[in-house]
XYZ file of C-alpha atoms in Angstrom:
764
model
C -82.936 -54.747 -22.530
C -84.050 -56.386 -19.271
C -81.237 -58.858 -18.685
C -79.461 -58.490 -15.356
C -82.019 -56.109 -13.842
C -83.529 -56.788 -10.432
C -87.313 -56.709 -10.069
C -87.731 -53.018 -9.072
C -85.298 -51.961 -11.811
C -87.279 -53.994 -14.355
C -90.515 -52.382 -13.167
C -89.071 -48.889 -13.675
C -87.651 -49.707 -17.121
C -90.884 -51.218 -18.498
C -93.290 -48.587 -17.111
C -95.425 -47.245 -19.943
C -97.362 -43.982 -20.068
C -97.852 -41.592 -17.175
C -95.753 -40.138 -14.351
C -93.055 -42.274 -12.724
C -91.029 -41.625 -9.567
C -87.917 -43.784 -9.210
C -86.531 -43.476 -5.675
C -82.958 -44.566 -6.255
C -80.893 -45.033 -3.111
C -77.127 -44.511 -3.223
C -75.368 -47.084 -5.410
C -78.614 -48.720 -6.519
C -77.963 -48.557 -10.268
C -80.003 -45.490 -11.215
C -77.915 -44.716 -14.310
C -78.448 -48.288 -15.483
C -82.211 -47.909 -14.995
C -82.345 -44.575 -16.819
C -80.358 -45.766 -19.818
C -82.242 -49.059 -20.061
C -85.569 -47.207 -19.870
C -84.557 -44.846 -22.697
C -83.397 -47.774 -24.827
C -86.561 -49.756 -23.977
C -88.838 -46.880 -25.073
C -87.041 -46.712 -28.428
C -86.690 -50.479 -28.914
C -90.414 -51.093 -28.265
C -91.432 -48.201 -30.579
C -93.052 -46.253 -27.740
C -90.948 -43.263 -28.820
C -88.565 -42.195 -31.557
C -85.132 -40.914 -30.417
C -86.148 -37.343 -31.300
C -89.204 -37.656 -29.026
C -87.090 -38.215 -25.897
C -85.668 -35.483 -23.678
C -83.339 -36.917 -21.024
C -81.956 -34.395 -18.551
C -78.820 -34.785 -16.426
C -76.878 -32.345 -14.241
C -73.371 -32.824 -15.678
C -71.896 -33.145 -19.158
C -70.009 -36.229 -17.976
C -73.222 -38.007 -16.960
C -74.896 -37.073 -20.260
C -71.986 -38.417 -22.302
C -71.854 -41.658 -20.304
C -75.608 -42.242 -20.626
C -75.590 -41.513 -24.354
C -72.849 -44.079 -24.876
C -74.710 -46.705 -22.857
C -77.977 -46.173 -24.766
C -76.188 -46.516 -28.091
C -74.483 -49.736 -26.978
C -77.817 -51.185 -25.840
C -79.539 -50.377 -29.134
C -76.560 -51.165 -31.330
C -76.924 -47.956 -33.316
C -76.654 -44.188 -32.962
C -79.488 -42.265 -31.367
C -79.171 -39.163 -33.511
C -81.821 -36.588 -32.712
C -82.288 -37.587 -29.076
C -81.912 -34.767 -26.543
C -79.725 -36.340 -23.853
C -77.996 -33.414 -22.173
C -77.794 -31.140 -19.155
C -80.581 -28.769 -18.123
C -78.414 -25.826 -19.185
C -77.657 -27.289 -22.603
C -81.312 -28.155 -23.328
C -82.474 -24.658 -22.389
C -79.676 -23.081 -24.427
C -80.697 -25.072 -27.519
C -84.330 -23.997 -27.137
C -83.351 -20.362 -26.572
C -80.967 -20.281 -29.564
C -83.871 -21.360 -31.770
C -86.419 -18.973 -30.251
C -84.192 -16.052 -29.139
C -85.805 -13.461 -31.403
C -89.157 -13.851 -29.600
C -87.504 -12.534 -26.417
C -85.486 -9.749 -28.068
C -82.159 -11.610 -28.353
C -80.149 -12.858 -31.316
C -79.227 -16.537 -31.501
C -75.589 -15.495 -30.889
C -76.294 -14.331 -27.321
C -73.406 -14.730 -24.856
C -73.696 -16.890 -21.734
C -72.158 -15.109 -18.737
C -70.535 -17.300 -16.116
C -70.516 -16.367 -12.423
C -67.451 -14.129 -12.668
C -68.900 -12.238 -15.660
C -72.241 -11.878 -13.874
C -70.550 -10.454 -10.776
C -68.608 -7.922 -12.844
C -71.836 -6.710 -14.396
C -73.499 -6.674 -10.955
C -70.686 -4.445 -9.661
C -71.208 -2.011 -12.518
C -74.946 -1.841 -11.818
C -74.404 -1.549 -8.056
C -71.995 1.356 -8.647
C -74.600 3.054 -10.825
C -77.183 2.726 -8.044
C -74.705 4.093 -5.511
C -74.251 0.961 -3.402
C -71.362 1.000 -0.914
C -69.157 -1.909 -2.134
C -67.604 -2.317 1.313
C -71.014 -2.958 2.819
C -72.591 -5.048 0.049
C -70.235 -6.963 -2.262
C -71.115 -7.727 -5.889
C -71.046 -11.441 -4.983
C -73.621 -10.973 -2.211
C -75.920 -8.891 -4.439
C -75.590 -11.328 -7.335
C -76.473 -14.232 -5.026
C -79.717 -12.437 -4.152
C -80.480 -11.857 -7.841
C -79.728 -15.512 -8.587
C -82.053 -16.660 -5.812
C -84.828 -14.445 -7.201
C -84.365 -15.880 -10.704
C -84.444 -19.440 -9.356
C -87.861 -18.596 -7.901
C -88.894 -16.967 -11.239
C -89.176 -13.566 -9.567
C -88.704 -10.449 -11.706
C -87.277 -7.136 -10.439
C -90.866 -5.925 -10.085
C -91.722 -8.980 -7.952
C -88.744 -8.310 -5.693
C -89.688 -4.647 -5.377
C -93.293 -5.510 -4.550
C -92.193 -7.756 -1.678
C -89.514 -5.365 -0.356
C -89.737 -5.096 3.414
C -86.390 -3.407 4.021
C -83.979 -0.920 2.395
C -81.693 -3.865 1.574
C -84.353 -5.609 -0.540
C -85.226 -2.300 -2.221
C -81.539 -1.904 -3.117
C -81.502 -5.444 -4.556
C -84.534 -4.584 -6.687
C -82.800 -1.423 -7.995
C -79.615 -3.292 -8.956
C -81.598 -6.248 -10.363
C -83.571 -3.886 -12.629
C -80.405 -2.317 -14.083
C -78.735 -5.723 -14.331
C -81.600 -7.149 -16.411
C -81.701 -4.091 -18.662
C -77.971 -4.302 -19.327
C -78.030 -8.053 -19.980
C -80.645 -7.542 -22.690
C -78.717 -4.615 -24.191
C -75.571 -6.735 -24.299
C -77.404 -9.673 -25.879
C -76.296 -11.828 -22.931
C -77.782 -14.210 -20.384
C -76.424 -15.551 -17.124
C -76.777 -19.214 -16.103
C -80.019 -18.548 -14.200
C -81.499 -16.852 -17.272
C -81.218 -20.085 -19.218
C -84.047 -21.483 -17.056
C -85.897 -18.219 -16.434
C -86.000 -17.186 -20.109
C -87.040 -20.665 -21.246
C -89.926 -20.601 -18.763
C -90.806 -17.074 -19.980
C -90.787 -18.344 -23.545
C -93.083 -21.298 -22.816
C -95.473 -19.212 -20.703
C -95.709 -16.293 -23.151
C -96.002 -18.278 -26.393
C -98.521 -21.102 -26.141
C -97.739 -22.343 -29.657
C -94.078 -22.775 -28.685
C -95.027 -24.668 -25.523
C -97.382 -26.961 -27.439
C -94.708 -27.621 -30.075
C -92.086 -28.705 -27.551
C -94.625 -30.563 -25.420
C -95.697 -32.517 -28.509
C -92.114 -33.058 -29.689
C -90.950 -34.538 -26.379
C -93.326 -37.436 -25.755
C -91.189 -38.751 -22.906
C -89.118 -36.648 -20.520
C -86.704 -38.264 -18.074
C -84.815 -36.371 -15.342
C -81.824 -37.554 -13.339
C -81.017 -36.220 -9.816
C -84.530 -34.800 -9.454
C -83.899 -33.938 -5.797
C -81.427 -31.275 -6.997
C -83.945 -29.316 -9.091
C -84.993 -25.778 -8.173
C -88.368 -24.130 -8.641
C -87.545 -22.730 -12.106
C -86.573 -26.214 -13.299
C -89.725 -27.661 -11.726
C -91.856 -25.136 -13.598
C -90.000 -25.822 -16.844
C -90.739 -29.551 -16.581
C -94.342 -28.796 -15.685
C -94.757 -26.679 -18.823
C -93.212 -29.391 -21.019
C -95.163 -32.351 -19.594
C -98.315 -30.973 -18.002
C -99.561 -31.854 -14.541
C -98.060 -30.341 -11.428
C -99.448 -28.649 -8.340
C -103.177 -28.210 -8.793
C -103.381 -25.911 -5.760
C -100.087 -23.988 -5.841
C -98.790 -21.940 -2.947
C -98.941 -18.150 -3.152
C -96.717 -16.945 -5.976
C -96.483 -20.358 -7.677
C -97.897 -21.369 -11.045
C -100.916 -23.642 -11.450
C -101.030 -26.929 -13.328
C -101.113 -27.086 -17.140
C -102.372 -29.664 -19.650
C -99.963 -32.119 -21.273
C -99.034 -35.774 -21.818
C -97.626 -36.133 -18.253
C -95.006 -38.686 -19.362
C -92.460 -37.519 -16.810
C -90.062 -40.031 -15.262
C -87.856 -38.652 -12.494
C -85.018 -40.400 -10.697
C -83.681 -39.194 -7.385
C -83.116 -39.685 -3.692
C -84.452 -37.239 -1.117
C -81.738 -38.478 1.276
C -79.135 -36.980 -1.076
C -80.689 -33.523 -1.450
C -77.723 -31.322 -0.453
C -77.879 -28.251 -2.681
C -80.380 -25.891 -1.044
C -77.683 -23.181 -1.151
C -77.948 -23.352 -4.951
C -81.730 -23.076 -4.817
C -82.516 -26.817 -4.937
C -85.855 -27.682 -3.326
C -86.209 -31.121 -1.758
C -89.994 -30.676 -1.815
C -89.910 -31.218 -5.592
C -89.248 -34.919 -4.989
C -91.111 -35.202 -1.674
C -94.272 -33.729 -3.242
C -94.094 -35.634 -6.533
C -97.017 -37.891 -5.628
C -99.037 -34.798 -4.637
C -98.263 -33.214 -8.008
C -99.074 -36.508 -9.779
C -101.479 -38.568 -7.582
C -101.502 -41.397 -10.142
C -97.702 -41.650 -10.304
C -96.101 -45.079 -10.067
C -93.459 -45.122 -7.318
C -90.560 -47.586 -7.604
C -87.956 -47.902 -4.839
C -84.435 -49.070 -5.705
C -82.989 -50.217 -2.373
C -80.459 -52.883 -3.338
C -77.023 -51.282 -3.218
C -74.296 -52.589 -5.560
C -71.501 -50.409 -4.153
C -70.965 -50.774 -0.426
C -70.648 -53.418 2.283
C -73.564 -54.120 4.613
C -71.718 -52.461 7.529
C -71.372 -49.168 5.655
C -75.032 -49.281 4.593
C -76.253 -50.053 8.121
C -74.362 -46.983 9.344
C -75.857 -44.811 6.590
C -79.381 -46.093 7.269
C -79.007 -45.478 11.010
C -77.853 -41.884 10.535
C -80.445 -40.828 7.954
C -83.252 -42.370 10.027
C -82.873 -39.396 12.389
C -84.225 -37.061 9.699
C -87.948 -36.415 9.712
C -90.120 -36.050 6.634
C -88.102 -38.199 4.239
C -89.428 -41.056 2.141
C -88.876 -44.378 3.932
C -86.330 -46.697 2.307
C -83.569 -48.986 3.543
C -80.442 -49.774 1.572
C -79.174 -53.354 1.624
C -76.363 -55.232 -0.052
C -75.268 -58.730 -1.025
C -71.587 -57.764 -0.822
C -71.129 -59.099 2.707
C -70.608 -57.431 6.088
C -67.113 -56.095 5.331
C -64.803 -54.379 7.784
C -65.939 -52.265 10.697
C -65.870 -48.507 10.180
C -62.615 -47.052 11.517
C -63.352 -44.209 13.957
C -60.445 -42.240 15.396
C -60.053 -39.237 17.706
C -56.856 -37.221 17.184
C -55.085 -34.516 19.154
C -55.522 -31.779 16.547
C -55.940 -31.277 12.798
C -52.232 -31.892 12.181
C -52.325 -35.230 13.997
C -55.485 -36.053 12.045
C -53.726 -35.296 8.749
C -50.717 -37.392 9.730
C -53.022 -40.266 10.665
C -54.820 -40.072 7.310
C -51.554 -39.983 5.353
C -50.108 -42.797 7.455
C -53.108 -45.000 6.722
C -52.948 -44.112 3.027
C -49.284 -45.101 2.978
C -50.149 -48.446 4.568
C -52.997 -49.022 2.098
C -50.735 -48.242 -0.858
C -48.100 -50.643 0.466
C -50.788 -53.334 0.648
C -51.707 -52.862 -2.997
C -54.514 -50.284 -2.963
C -54.275 -47.950 -5.980
C -54.028 -44.181 -5.589
C -57.241 -43.789 -7.581
C -59.130 -45.986 -5.108
C -58.673 -43.514 -2.239
C -60.622 -40.322 -1.518
C -60.309 -37.908 1.395
C -63.484 -35.911 2.023
C -64.103 -32.846 4.166
C -66.958 -30.440 4.846
C -65.310 -27.213 3.608
C -62.544 -26.442 1.110
C -60.459 -24.752 3.793
C -60.010 -28.147 5.485
C -57.846 -29.457 2.652
C -54.743 -27.378 3.386
C -53.401 -29.404 6.335
C -54.074 -32.691 4.530
C -52.362 -31.371 1.388
C -49.327 -30.358 3.432
C -49.094 -33.858 4.903
C -49.431 -35.457 1.462
C -46.711 -33.201 0.064
C -44.403 -34.156 2.906
C -45.213 -37.808 2.224
C -44.453 -37.249 -1.485
C -47.856 -38.617 -2.504
C -49.501 -37.530 -5.749
C -52.984 -36.082 -5.299
C -55.613 -33.923 -6.953
C -58.011 -31.442 -5.398
C -61.459 -31.394 -6.958
C -63.076 -27.989 -6.602
C -59.844 -25.952 -6.684
C -58.999 -23.525 -9.474
C -60.354 -25.065 -12.634
C -58.791 -24.751 -16.046
C -61.514 -22.510 -17.457
C -61.383 -20.242 -14.397
C -57.739 -19.252 -14.953
C -57.241 -15.629 -15.962
C -55.465 -16.285 -19.255
C -58.113 -18.793 -20.354
C -60.952 -16.415 -19.475
C -59.189 -13.656 -21.450
C -58.928 -15.836 -24.562
C -62.572 -16.914 -24.270
C -63.616 -13.277 -23.791
C -61.929 -12.390 -27.106
C -63.933 -15.127 -28.827
C -67.157 -14.027 -27.111
C -66.718 -10.428 -28.269
C -66.013 -11.616 -31.822
C -69.226 -13.675 -31.776
C -71.364 -11.114 -29.960
C -70.515 -7.418 -30.564
C -72.950 -6.401 -27.795
C -70.948 -8.231 -25.111
C -69.874 -5.407 -22.784
C -68.341 -7.660 -20.102
C -66.044 -9.367 -22.619
C -65.121 -6.005 -24.162
C -64.185 -4.612 -20.746
C -62.067 -7.683 -19.997
C -59.973 -7.680 -23.176
C -59.779 -4.044 -24.324
C -56.689 -3.487 -22.159
C -55.418 -7.080 -21.964
C -52.588 -7.037 -22.868
C -52.039 -3.447 -21.747
C -52.724 -0.910 -24.511
C -52.933 2.288 -22.509
C -56.721 1.974 -22.245
C -57.362 2.585 -18.544
C -60.635 2.384 -16.622
C -61.421 6.050 -17.283
C -61.116 5.657 -21.052
C -63.186 2.475 -21.067
C -65.828 4.109 -18.872
C -66.164 6.955 -21.390
C -66.632 4.538 -24.293
C -69.238 2.583 -22.305
C -71.075 5.754 -21.292
C -71.124 6.895 -24.926
C -72.579 3.533 -26.043
C -75.297 3.811 -23.368
C -76.151 7.413 -24.239
C -76.255 6.785 -27.991
C -78.026 3.414 -27.504
C -75.544 1.628 -29.747
C -73.490 -1.516 -29.267
C -70.172 -1.308 -27.462
C -68.510 -2.536 -30.670
C -69.944 0.343 -32.678
C -68.939 2.920 -30.044
C -65.379 1.584 -29.825
C -65.059 1.408 -33.630
C -65.540 5.174 -33.880
C -63.445 6.441 -30.937
C -63.238 9.980 -32.396
C -66.913 10.376 -31.520
C -66.472 9.475 -27.843
C -66.658 12.658 -25.721
C -63.618 13.266 -23.522
C -61.471 10.455 -24.956
C -57.830 11.574 -25.147
C -55.736 11.490 -28.329
C -53.584 8.562 -27.146
C -56.649 6.581 -26.061
C -58.348 7.222 -29.439
C -55.263 5.896 -31.226
C -55.035 2.790 -28.992
C -58.754 2.058 -29.278
C -58.625 2.356 -33.075
C -55.706 -0.119 -33.253
C -57.530 -2.532 -30.943
C -60.756 -2.413 -32.952
C -58.863 -2.774 -36.263
C -57.468 -6.032 -34.855
C -60.933 -7.164 -33.699
C -62.371 -6.478 -37.170
C -59.606 -8.579 -38.718
C -60.424 -11.374 -36.300
C -64.133 -11.151 -37.208
C -63.095 -11.798 -40.818
C -60.995 -14.799 -39.740
C -64.156 -16.086 -38.032
C -66.091 -15.720 -41.268
C -68.166 -12.827 -39.909
C -68.702 -9.317 -41.286
C -65.849 -7.037 -40.155
C -68.325 -4.319 -39.173
C -71.406 -5.826 -37.501
C -74.705 -4.047 -37.975
C -76.378 -1.728 -35.510
C -79.578 -3.714 -35.129
C -79.712 -6.724 -32.855
C -81.110 -8.936 -35.559
C -78.769 -7.923 -38.369
C -76.208 -10.682 -37.898
C -78.299 -13.248 -39.759
C -77.476 -16.902 -40.394
C -73.935 -16.103 -41.568
C -72.991 -15.569 -37.921
C -73.387 -19.296 -37.338
C -71.177 -20.444 -40.235
C -68.517 -23.163 -39.835
C -65.184 -21.955 -38.430
C -61.899 -23.513 -37.355
C -61.837 -22.607 -33.670
C -58.155 -23.560 -33.339
C -57.146 -21.260 -36.220
C -59.254 -18.430 -34.824
C -57.774 -18.886 -31.332
C -54.274 -18.927 -32.767
C -55.013 -15.693 -34.632
C -56.491 -14.103 -31.489
C -53.453 -14.922 -29.351
C -50.927 -13.748 -31.932
C -52.616 -10.702 -33.490
C -53.848 -9.301 -30.160
C -50.299 -9.331 -28.799
C -51.381 -11.493 -25.872
C -48.779 -14.239 -26.398
C -46.057 -11.713 -27.158
C -46.726 -9.905 -23.864
C -46.491 -13.173 -21.902
C -43.252 -14.148 -23.634
C -41.780 -10.734 -22.810
C -42.344 -11.341 -19.079
C -39.774 -14.165 -19.111
C -41.090 -15.633 -15.857
C -41.982 -19.175 -14.856
C -45.557 -18.032 -14.178
C -45.860 -16.511 -17.651
C -44.500 -19.717 -19.176
C -47.145 -21.680 -17.284
C -49.825 -19.397 -18.703
C -48.492 -19.919 -22.223
C -48.706 -23.688 -21.663
C -52.300 -23.277 -20.455
C -53.164 -21.349 -23.630
C -51.571 -24.139 -25.663
C -53.945 -26.516 -23.897
C -56.847 -24.272 -24.890
C -55.661 -24.474 -28.496
C -55.723 -28.254 -28.103
C -59.321 -27.994 -26.892
C -60.068 -26.033 -30.058
C -58.365 -28.667 -32.225
C -60.379 -31.445 -30.592
C -63.582 -29.474 -31.116
C -62.759 -28.919 -34.794
C -62.010 -32.619 -35.303
C -65.299 -33.753 -33.748
C -67.591 -31.089 -35.232
C -69.679 -31.229 -38.397
C -71.167 -28.448 -40.530
C -74.008 -27.908 -38.060
C -72.071 -28.085 -34.787
C -68.703 -26.646 -35.859
C -69.597 -23.032 -35.151
C -68.022 -20.514 -32.815
C -71.252 -20.144 -30.834
C -71.423 -23.919 -30.206
C -67.810 -23.926 -29.011
C -68.466 -21.023 -26.631
C -71.626 -22.731 -25.414
C -69.721 -25.926 -24.610
C -67.043 -23.995 -22.739
C -69.642 -22.069 -20.737
C -71.469 -25.228 -19.695
C -68.491 -27.269 -18.506
C -69.311 -28.694 -15.044
C -66.950 -28.939 -12.075
C -67.072 -32.707 -11.789
C -65.900 -33.005 -15.406
C -62.390 -32.038 -14.228
C -61.940 -35.360 -12.413
C -58.886 -37.270 -13.699
C -58.735 -40.849 -12.433
C -56.284 -41.893 -15.125
C -53.551 -39.760 -13.571
C -53.126 -42.182 -10.654
C -53.852 -39.601 -7.977
C -55.355 -39.661 -4.516
C -58.474 -37.498 -4.607
C -59.274 -34.703 -2.143
C -62.614 -32.905 -2.227
C -65.549 -31.609 -0.252
C -68.423 -33.997 0.398
C -70.565 -31.831 -1.904
C -68.162 -32.476 -4.785
C -68.112 -36.215 -4.019
C -71.794 -36.579 -4.860
C -72.295 -39.251 -7.512
C -68.789 -40.706 -7.086
C -67.548 -43.870 -5.362
C -64.216 -45.087 -4.012
C -63.099 -48.363 -2.403
C -61.560 -46.402 0.495
C -62.993 -43.151 1.860
C -61.759 -40.901 4.672
C -64.172 -38.327 6.132
C -62.222 -35.869 8.263
C -63.302 -33.116 10.643
C -66.267 -34.981 12.139
C -66.876 -32.425 14.881
C -69.917 -30.363 15.788
C -69.349 -26.954 14.239
C -67.280 -28.454 11.434
C -69.542 -31.291 10.289
C -72.353 -30.458 10.921
C -71.294 -26.934 10.059
C -71.884 -24.271 12.695
C -73.894 -22.159 10.271
C -76.270 -25.038 9.592
C -76.713 -25.659 13.313
C -77.539 -21.980 13.902
C -79.866 -21.637 10.897
C -81.836 -24.851 11.322
C -80.155 -26.720 8.470
C -79.241 -29.806 10.473
C -81.293 -32.205 8.329
C -79.473 -31.194 5.154
C -76.143 -31.577 6.980
C -77.217 -35.092 7.966
C -78.071 -35.825 4.320
C -74.625 -34.538 3.391
C -72.995 -36.876 5.928
C -75.110 -39.716 4.488
C -73.774 -38.861 1.026
C -70.208 -38.988 2.345
C -70.675 -42.350 4.057
C -72.269 -43.928 0.978
C -69.322 -42.973 -1.252
C -67.310 -45.784 0.431
C -67.313 -49.214 -1.180
C -64.991 -51.281 1.022
C -63.444 -49.260 3.852
C -64.602 -46.109 5.632
C -62.549 -43.952 8.011
C -64.153 -41.281 10.205
C -61.915 -38.938 12.202
C -62.273 -35.967 14.511
C -59.852 -33.704 16.380
C -60.087 -32.768 20.053
C -58.556 -29.397 19.194
C -58.648 -27.556 15.881
C -57.222 -24.260 14.697
C -60.025 -21.856 13.769
C -59.158 -18.328 12.535
C -55.721 -18.560 14.121
C -56.906 -19.862 17.506
C -57.058 -23.390 18.913
C -60.553 -24.493 19.869
C -61.715 -27.639 21.633
C -64.016 -29.774 19.550
C -66.856 -32.133 20.410
C -67.217 -35.180 18.191
C -69.991 -34.853 15.637
C -73.456 -35.850 16.748
C -73.649 -37.912 13.550
C -70.968 -40.262 14.902
C -73.146 -41.012 17.916
C -76.002 -42.007 15.577
C -73.965 -44.937 14.228
C -74.504 -48.204 16.176
C -71.427 -48.965 18.273
C -71.024 -52.515 16.976
C -70.318 -51.131 13.487
C -67.328 -49.114 14.702
C -63.690 -50.032 15.180
C -62.960 -47.460 17.890
C -60.099 -47.782 20.412
C -61.062 -47.736 24.087
C -60.797 -44.373 25.858
C -57.360 -43.228 26.931
C -56.177 -42.418 30.444
C -57.187 -39.028 31.776
C -53.773 -37.483 31.126
C -53.738 -38.524 27.474
C -57.405 -37.686 26.860
C -56.659 -34.006 27.337
C -54.440 -34.167 24.265
C -56.147 -36.776 22.153
C -56.804 -40.381 21.417
C -54.745 -42.846 19.441
C -53.966 -42.520 15.782
C -55.122 -46.022 15.133
C -52.062 -48.092 15.929
C -52.709 -48.196 19.687
C -55.189 -50.374 21.476
C -55.351 -53.046 24.164
C -52.047 -54.884 24.223
C -50.148 -52.244 22.207
C -46.644 -51.289 23.398
C -47.739 -48.684 25.889
C -44.758 -46.478 26.451
C -44.274 -45.067 22.970
C -44.784 -41.570 21.589
C -46.198 -41.731 18.065
C -44.386 -39.700 15.354
C -47.776 -38.534 14.013
C -48.339 -36.527 17.188
C -50.910 -38.852 18.771
C -50.393 -40.772 21.994
C -50.125 -44.511 22.519
C -52.689 -46.097 24.821
C -51.501 -46.948 28.330
C -52.902 -49.056 31.135
C -49.757 -49.250 33.328
C -49.254 -47.678 36.748
C -47.927 -44.140 36.620
C -44.365 -43.539 37.786
C -43.545 -40.485 39.917
C -44.385 -37.275 38.058
C -41.525 -35.537 36.271
C -41.314 -31.936 35.081
C -39.094 -30.819 32.223
C -37.964 -27.402 31.057
C -37.671 -26.064 27.506
C -34.201 -26.819 26.077
C -33.409 -29.549 28.585
C -31.395 -32.565 27.381
C -33.175 -35.907 27.852
C -32.757 -39.557 26.992
C -35.482 -42.048 25.972
C -35.163 -45.816 26.449
C -36.045 -46.503 22.809
C -35.279 -43.323 20.834
C -32.057 -42.249 22.538
C -30.849 -38.719 23.235
C -32.942 -35.639 22.521
C -33.813 -32.086 23.553
C -37.126 -30.697 24.859
C -38.494 -28.305 22.209
C -41.948 -27.791 23.698
C -43.815 -28.013 26.994
C -47.624 -28.299 26.758
C -50.468 -28.594 29.277
C -51.247 -31.860 31.094
C -47.620 -32.941 31.346
C -47.019 -33.253 27.620
C -43.536 -32.527 26.270
C -42.243 -32.299 22.701
C -38.812 -33.878 22.160
C -36.584 -33.704 19.078
C -34.399 -36.837 18.937
C -30.840 -36.664 17.609
C -30.815 -40.152 16.105
C -33.379 -39.650 13.324
C -34.271 -35.977 13.705
C -37.890 -36.834 14.529
C -40.033 -34.757 16.875
C -42.396 -36.641 19.176
C -45.004 -35.732 21.771
C -44.775 -37.660 25.030
C -46.761 -37.760 28.250
C -43.855 -37.237 30.642
C -45.316 -39.220 33.529
C -45.707 -42.385 31.438
C -42.887 -42.263 28.886
C -39.455 -43.844 29.721
C -37.680 -40.505 29.462
C -35.224 -38.971 31.912
C -32.776 -36.085 32.182
C -29.381 -36.726 30.634
């Protein structure tokens, strides 16, 4: 259990009772410490597997940790709760749903579903959608839930018409969620906290059951998650701020692992104070610092330490490594974003030629929009790549349609799923017809399923719509039977009973949904490449169902468990290293990952740090984000910035990021400044430097360094024929400021930028 651990790691693993804060710097082996601690608690009989709750933030991390614990112990750890926050809360809520007025078959609404419902509620309140979008309103509701604030709390603190409007929409939104037997992602925390606060016997039962609670990535927790942990372990803020909950009794066996320097999710509600104030919440907590880094070279770590030291209020720690000094960090200034992209791709090509694998390279950027130019350059270079954070499999329209069918089968109160699939494929059920059915369900206070099953009773529904709705609901009733559920679900919320959770073949049910609903037939009738791609995606979903069926047992092989797993899939789980691809992603998405070679592009003030953060006082979080990016690199790190960058269709001059100036100069491999004429356009792309052949225009659009005397100035006109000493004959295709010309050469068809007064080019 303790073999191969360094002294601080051993101290964290063997800690007994009481609160424990493990400050785990980047690459310091925190997963190893967590898994060894779990195994140690079980091996030394301090806890049974069922008495441990270990919380992670991604399904991937949970699966990896579970496997490691089992390998350490040499046997299965059945009964142990090692899962994500969302999954743990969902399991508790499934068991206790009736106490809060839900059935155990409640639907989990993802962000898109939640926004659709928000739009419906906003329309009912009379909100102008052009002024306040459903996304903006839903973000406000989400923020309130993360702070455990009810609609009444929001209304009580309203200091403007905007906040009053949010309270109105929030109130309707909550009412409709309960009527539909649904929860959004934020509800999973909020409702679990409600449950534990309202029912003391439930809190005591779970507090007693989980004798040890361990939490990974504690710096990413929000207030609702903080309160949840407080209720399950006891302890916490004895003198809470206004609006916060006081401390509660409990065993206080809470071990948290995190790094305040990597707290980068405030926009999701994460509160860095949760980790910074841990020793205030638990004055007797043992604090263990993991500072030895097993990932990066000393040069990379010295740069990271130097940058993060400029933040105030963090917990002091200094990463160090035994992996040697390594190469200097490559810092380059480029003419514009296109030259930057060509430089990155050129370096990648060189690295690949030297034996670096595609999977060992990552290109990081501050915002998703920055990927386009780099993608274009990679496509032109015919290099295989993947973009993490793009359109995910489960976010594709056809996949969401299929899942919505399953959700409606499982939960007949699910209005959002009903609205999505009732006219998909098209059945002649337009928005007006659907609105009348929904209004009838609201007025009669019955489920949407019941209202749609008796379309004759819906006021104002036309004859054709009645016929189409009846056919649709006949199909849905057949599919309920395929799922092993009653064809006509009861009126009362609690009438489904245990039969609703019976074992089902998800693949067979999916196959029946796609065929009997006419969905596949409609796609096949389109006879387009896009439709064929969607059919292939649905085949992949069937494969997901087959894999679920193969792995499930009598207890876990239910439709609700399958839907729960789909709803809780995390973004990082889409990463596919085995495909042999170069990886592109935002720095946020790179959190927790590592690569031998990392490029961080767009290192300019206004880009990274982002202009919004500079304006709103979020510079310290931006610096933490840059620190995260730097510490993803194991062997080589490239930092680049452009002197000009296209922003909203216009070219803007850019100042290099202030974070670059916080890195000690001796750690950087940075070419000396160019001559004044070249500096106006940009610096070298990396090939140029003292002693480099000075009179060459680089095909990537950057300029070679030059220290030679300038010949007499020459001026060229657009379309003029020229000849170059090295590249031969060409034609001027562009004339730019500062004596720069663009020449297309006949020999190889290349287009190069040249500083006319230095390049050996003359009229033909």
